[in-house]
Every structure is written in C-alpha cells, then in structure tokens.
Tab-separated table of C-alpha atoms and ligand atoms in Angstrom:
chain	number	residue	atom	x	y	z
A	316	MET	CA	178.221	133.193	128.233
A	317	VAL	CA	180.524	133.764	125.282
A	318	GLU	CA	180.103	130.300	123.737
A	319	ARG	CA	176.341	129.998	124.192
A	320	GLN	CA	175.146	133.547	123.731
A	321	ILE	CA	177.761	135.158	121.512
A	322	VAL	CA	179.578	132.649	119.280
A	323	HIS	CA	176.573	130.339	118.905
A	324	ARG	CA	174.440	133.272	117.690
A	325	GLY	CA	176.881	134.217	114.947
A	326	ILE	CA	179.301	136.828	116.311
A	327	ARG	CA	182.484	136.110	114.346
A	328	ASP	CA	184.885	138.982	115.062
A	329	GLU	CA	187.662	137.412	117.152
A	330	ARG	CA	188.614	140.725	118.755
A	331	VAL	CA	185.045	141.275	119.942
A	332	ILE	CA	184.800	137.703	121.256
A	333	CYS	CA	188.110	138.144	123.097
A	334	ALA	CA	186.969	141.436	124.647
A	335	LEU	CA	183.790	139.788	125.925
A	336	ARG	CA	185.876	136.992	127.456
A	337	GLU	CA	188.223	139.431	129.149
A	338	VAL	CA	185.983	142.171	130.560
A	339	PRO	CA	184.496	140.985	133.893
A	340	ARG	CA	180.779	141.740	133.433
A	341	HIS	CA	179.990	140.964	137.094
A	342	LYS	CA	181.978	144.035	138.185
A	343	PHE	CA	179.497	146.294	136.329
A	344	VAL	CA	176.339	144.787	137.848
A	345	PRO	CA	174.863	145.822	141.244
A	346	GLN	CA	176.039	143.435	143.983
A	347	ASP	CA	172.621	141.857	144.581
A	348	LEU	CA	172.429	140.826	140.912
A	349	GLU	CA	176.012	139.638	140.597
A	350	SER	CA	175.007	135.981	140.321
A	351	ASP	CA	172.916	136.883	137.226
A	352	SER	CA	175.722	138.842	135.532
A	353	TYR	CA	176.325	136.307	132.772
A	354	GLU	CA	172.644	135.543	132.053
A	355	ASP	CA	171.198	136.112	128.583
A	356	CYS	CA	169.280	139.304	129.429
A	357	PRO	CA	169.570	142.966	130.367
A	358	LEU	CA	169.699	143.689	134.119
A	359	SER	CA	168.621	146.642	136.196
A	360	ILE	CA	171.424	148.984	137.279
A	361	GLY	CA	169.147	151.380	139.203
A	362	GLN	CA	167.712	154.784	138.227
A	363	GLY	CA	165.332	152.964	135.859
A	364	GLN	CA	168.261	152.011	133.597
A	365	THR	CA	169.747	148.718	132.426
A	366	ILE	CA	172.999	147.055	131.471
A	367	SER	CA	172.364	145.687	127.968
A	368	GLN	CA	172.096	141.964	127.159
A	369	PRO	CA	175.583	140.549	126.366
A	370	TYR	CA	174.593	139.556	122.811
A	371	ILE	CA	173.366	143.078	121.999
A	372	VAL	CA	176.636	144.514	123.354
A	373	ALA	CA	178.564	142.122	121.088
A	374	LEU	CA	176.370	142.791	118.050
A	375	MET	CA	176.579	146.584	118.341
A	376	THR	CA	180.333	146.409	118.899
A	377	GLU	CA	180.905	144.067	115.950
A	378	SER	CA	178.844	146.279	113.630
A	379	LEU	CA	181.270	149.172	114.192
A	380	ARG	CA	184.280	147.185	112.821
A	381	LEU	CA	186.636	149.043	115.154
A	382	ASN	CA	190.341	149.511	114.520
A	383	ALA	CA	192.888	149.849	117.311
A	384	GLU	CA	193.544	153.507	116.395
A	385	ASP	CA	189.872	154.594	116.326
A	386	LYS	CA	188.313	157.278	118.522
A	387	VAL	CA	184.835	156.221	119.685
A	388	LEU	CA	181.964	158.279	121.085
A	389	GLU	CA	179.434	156.465	123.264
A	390	ILE	CA	176.117	158.008	124.320
A	391	GLY	CA	174.679	156.371	127.452
A	392	THR	CA	177.489	155.083	129.680
A	393	GLY	CA	175.024	153.270	131.969
A	394	SER	CA	176.989	150.644	133.912
A	395	GLY	CA	180.128	151.245	131.829
A	396	TYR	CA	180.270	147.637	130.579
A	397	GLN	CA	179.842	148.489	126.889
A	398	THR	CA	182.357	151.322	127.368
A	399	ALA	CA	184.961	148.895	128.731
A	400	ILE	CA	184.438	146.542	125.770
A	401	LEU	CA	184.889	149.432	123.318
A	402	ALA	CA	187.995	150.569	125.185
A	403	ARG	CA	189.668	147.198	124.549
A	404	LEU	CA	189.134	147.551	120.813
A	405	SER	CA	189.938	151.197	120.127
A	406	ALA	CA	192.426	153.931	121.000
A	407	HIS	CA	190.083	156.014	123.162
A	408	VAL	CA	186.429	156.070	124.165
A	409	TYR	CA	184.580	159.299	124.963
A	410	THR	CA	181.399	158.453	126.841
A	411	VAL	CA	178.503	160.711	127.879
A	412	GLU	CA	175.895	159.879	130.534
A	413	ARG	CA	173.095	162.093	131.887
A	414	ILE	CA	172.659	160.394	135.295
A	415	GLU	CA	175.362	161.435	137.737
A	416	VAL	CA	175.256	158.431	140.088
A	417	LEU	CA	175.588	155.991	137.196
A	418	LEU	CA	178.521	157.867	135.742
A	419	ALA	CA	180.226	158.074	139.143
A	420	ARG	CA	179.852	154.311	139.635
A	421	ALA	CA	181.148	153.545	136.142
A	422	LYS	CA	184.184	155.789	136.694
A	423	GLU	CA	185.008	153.921	139.911
A	424	ILE	CA	184.885	150.600	138.056
A	425	PHE	CA	187.136	151.860	135.243
A	426	LYS	CA	189.608	152.992	137.909
A	427	ASP	CA	189.451	149.655	139.768
A	428	LEU	CA	190.052	147.767	136.527
A	429	GLY	CA	192.909	150.082	135.532
A	430	ILE	CA	191.262	151.196	132.272
A	431	ILE	CA	192.837	154.483	131.252
A	432	ASN	CA	191.649	155.107	127.677
A	433	ILE	CA	188.158	156.327	128.629
A	434	SER	CA	187.059	159.950	129.081
A	435	THR	CA	183.678	160.619	130.669
A	436	LYS	CA	181.256	163.527	130.586
A	437	LEU	CA	178.043	164.218	132.482
A	438	GLY	CA	175.464	165.785	130.192
A	439	ASP	CA	173.128	165.473	127.250
A	440	GLY	CA	174.697	163.021	124.835
A	441	THR	CA	172.334	163.952	121.999
A	442	LEU	CA	174.611	166.969	121.606
A	443	GLY	CA	177.607	164.662	121.190
A	444	TRP	CA	181.023	165.788	122.430
A	445	GLU	CA	182.237	168.226	119.848
A	446	GLU	CA	185.617	168.964	121.401
A	447	PHE	CA	187.144	165.602	120.426
A	448	SER	CA	185.293	165.076	117.143
A	449	PRO	CA	185.413	163.685	114.517
A	450	TYR	CA	184.893	160.109	115.721
A	451	GLN	CA	185.429	157.014	113.580
A	452	ALA	CA	182.591	155.297	115.436
A	453	ILE	CA	179.587	156.417	117.494
A	454	ILE	CA	177.338	154.150	119.539
A	455	VAL	CA	174.063	155.217	121.137
A	456	THR	CA	172.833	152.794	123.789
A	457	ALA	CA	169.363	154.298	124.275
A	458	ALA	CA	166.370	154.385	121.918
A	459	SER	CA	165.687	157.338	119.643
A	460	ASP	CA	163.134	158.122	116.931
A	461	ASN	CA	165.751	160.027	114.943
A	462	VAL	CA	169.488	160.231	114.453
A	463	PRO	CA	170.554	163.271	116.501
A	464	PRO	CA	172.042	165.724	113.958
A	465	PRO	CA	175.064	166.669	116.135
A	466	LEU	CA	176.124	163.001	116.123
A	467	VAL	CA	176.060	162.822	112.323
A	468	LYS	CA	178.097	166.030	112.212
A	469	GLN	CA	180.677	164.642	114.658
A	470	LEU	CA	181.111	161.348	112.766
A	471	SER	CA	184.127	161.224	110.440
A	472	GLU	CA	183.669	160.471	106.767
A	473	GLY	CA	183.715	156.708	106.404
A	474	GLY	CA	182.661	156.439	110.054
A	475	LYS	CA	179.919	154.217	111.480
A	476	LEU	CA	177.129	155.031	113.927
A	477	VAL	CA	174.961	152.360	115.530
A	478	LEU	CA	171.750	153.074	117.437
A	479	PRO	CA	168.292	151.677	118.254
A	480	LEU	CA	165.852	153.623	116.045
A	481	GLY	CA	162.107	153.536	116.564
A	482	GLY	CA	159.323	153.986	119.110
A	483	SER	CA	159.487	153.825	122.881
A	484	PHE	CA	158.606	150.089	123.137
A	485	SER	CA	160.553	148.554	120.281
A	486	GLN	CA	163.201	149.673	117.884
A	487	VAL	CA	165.417	148.457	115.057
A	488	LEU	CA	169.118	148.334	115.689
A	489	THR	CA	170.408	150.473	112.830
A	490	LEU	CA	173.891	150.976	111.414
A	491	ILE	CA	174.577	154.240	109.610
A	492	GLU	CA	177.649	154.817	107.485
A	493	LYS	CA	178.713	158.326	106.568
A	494	LYS	CA	179.731	158.248	102.927
A	495	GLU	CA	180.935	160.996	100.615
A	496	ASP	CA	177.518	161.033	98.915
A	497	GLY	CA	175.354	160.810	102.060
A	498	LEU	CA	174.271	158.367	104.765
A	499	LYS	CA	173.848	154.657	104.096
A	500	GLU	CA	171.474	152.878	106.482
A	501	GLU	CA	171.399	149.163	107.333
A	502	GLN	CA	168.855	147.522	109.638
A	503	ILE	CA	170.385	144.862	111.880
A	504	CYS	CA	167.596	143.436	114.079
A	505	GLY	CA	164.736	144.319	116.405
A	506	CYS	CA	165.579	145.441	119.935
A	507	ALA	CA	164.181	147.202	123.007
A	508	PHE	CA	166.139	149.932	124.777
A	509	VAL	CA	165.343	152.580	127.387
A	510	PRO	CA	164.657	155.999	125.818
A	511	LEU	CA	167.295	158.490	124.799
A	512	LEU	CA	166.354	161.738	126.544
A	513	GLY	CA	167.665	165.209	125.800
A	514	LYS	CA	167.491	167.922	123.164
A	515	TYR	CA	167.475	165.608	120.136
A	516	GLY	CA	166.262	162.466	121.896
A	517	TYR	CA	162.963	160.633	121.844
A	518	HIS	CA	161.429	162.849	124.505
A	519	ARG	CA	162.583	166.313	123.551
A	520	GLU	CA	163.659	168.275	126.641
B	609	SAM	N1	175.569	150.424	127.468
B	609	SAM	C1	175.145	150.506	128.818
B	609	SAM	C2	175.696	149.386	129.642
B	609	SAM	O1	176.408	148.527	129.113
B	609	SAM	O2	175.437	149.381	130.849
B	609	SAM	C3	173.668	150.511	128.923
B	609	SAM	C4	173.098	151.842	128.733
B	609	SAM	S1	171.421	152.015	129.235
B	609	SAM	C5	170.568	150.884	128.229
B	609	SAM	C6	171.090	153.599	128.486
B	609	SAM	C7	171.769	154.764	129.152
B	609	SAM	O3	171.565	155.924	128.364
B	609	SAM	C8	171.207	155.079	130.532
B	609	SAM	O4	172.221	155.046	131.474
B	609	SAM	C9	170.632	156.484	130.360
B	609	SAM	O5	170.743	157.286	131.520
B	609	SAM	C10	171.475	157.022	129.234
B	609	SAM	N2	170.906	158.156	128.511
B	609	SAM	C11	169.647	158.358	128.076
B	609	SAM	N3	169.552	159.531	127.436
B	609	SAM	C12	170.798	160.097	127.471
B	609	SAM	C13	171.351	161.325	126.990
B	609	SAM	N4	170.647	162.237	126.337
B	609	SAM	N5	172.659	161.543	127.202
B	609	SAM	C14	173.428	160.652	127.868
B	609	SAM	N6	172.955	159.481	128.350
B	609	SAM	C15	171.663	159.214	128.153
C-alpha cells in the first residue's frame, strides 16, 4: 500500500510514510472488509460513514507539516485511523465525532493498540473543542461549504487547517494557514467526502 499508493503518488515526508507503515489499517476496518483494508479506496465503516482512502489520509497529514510537540484537533474521528496516524506525529490529538457507536469503536481500538495521546469527545465538531485550544493543526475529515468560524478561532497563529471545501458531491481539499495578516488559502486537489453536519457544517442543524 505504502509503495504503490503513497510514495509512488508523491508523498515525500518520511515521518508520514513511516506512520502509514506502522499503523495497522486493518484494525480500523469492519471485520468483513478486513481483506480490503489496504486497497486504494475508502471503505464503509457503518452508519453511512467511511474510512478515507489511504492516499487522502497521507496527503492531508503531510499538508499539516506536523511537529512532535504540536497539539492537533481532528473533526470526524470515524474509524479512528486518521487519528492514530496523527497521534504518531504530534504530542496530542483531540478528536470529535458526532456518532456514538463510531467513537466507542475507535476508542476501543486506541486502547487495544496502546495509543495514549488521544482525547475523544462526542459532539458537534463544527464548534471545535475550545478547552484545549489553540491548536497548531486542525483537520476536518468531512465536507463543508465553509470554514467553521470556531475552528479558525481555535487555530494558533501560524497554524494550519486542512478540510474538503465545496458542495455535497465533490470538494477541493483546501489548506488554510492563519497568518498575522489574515488567512492564506491553498487548493490541493479534488476530493469527495461525506458531509460535515452540525451548527456550522454543510447541512446547518
Ligand atoms: N478520518 C476518518 C477515518 O480515517 O476513518 C474518516 C472520517 S469520515 C469520512 C467523516 C466523519 O465525520 C464521520 O464519522 C462523521 O460522523 C463525522 N462527522 C460529520 N459531521 C461531524 C460533526 N459536526 N462533528 C463531528 N463529526 C462529524
């Protein structure tokens, strides 16, 4: 998976490549799909949600240029696979998921794998997680038509936020940097994610 889908497509950050080699993706996939764990595609994890394609996980992670001392906020824990990758590359990951059964399953996997630098919260991630802000990096793993304002507020100056921005069928993976003089936006590539729900999400609740 790593050679064909990650390195071959241009991911260069050695730390990211190493994390993808080390985190056992099959543990995060429902048992009946385990044999497809390392395929080049997203997979269903139940509740109408997906575990993202390995390349997209690598690309989003690389774009954040994480340092070992960084605090990261993730919106959309899903299977917990992306969370576990981030946890290998940063000091602590705060992750928010709105679907209880998914979060419960992800927490079990983190425990089984002995990952201790992850804190989880059940709730609306478009509100962020103010208590532990500011974050050096924020990743949103569901599609939105706007950048939720609380996330911009909770990003540290110099911090990076990556998210799929666009409509409900297709989006552009977008990297936002919070600079002294405002936000700098960079478009990375086209993508297709499930919608970000909640107060500031695609479908306002
Ligand atoms: N990165 C995940 C992985 O590796 O498995 C994939 C995440 S999946 C594509 C998107 C997740 O975002 C879903 O689990 C969904 O329930 C969650 N989600 C959508 N809106 C949310 C919100 N407002 N707050 C928290 N989670 C949300």
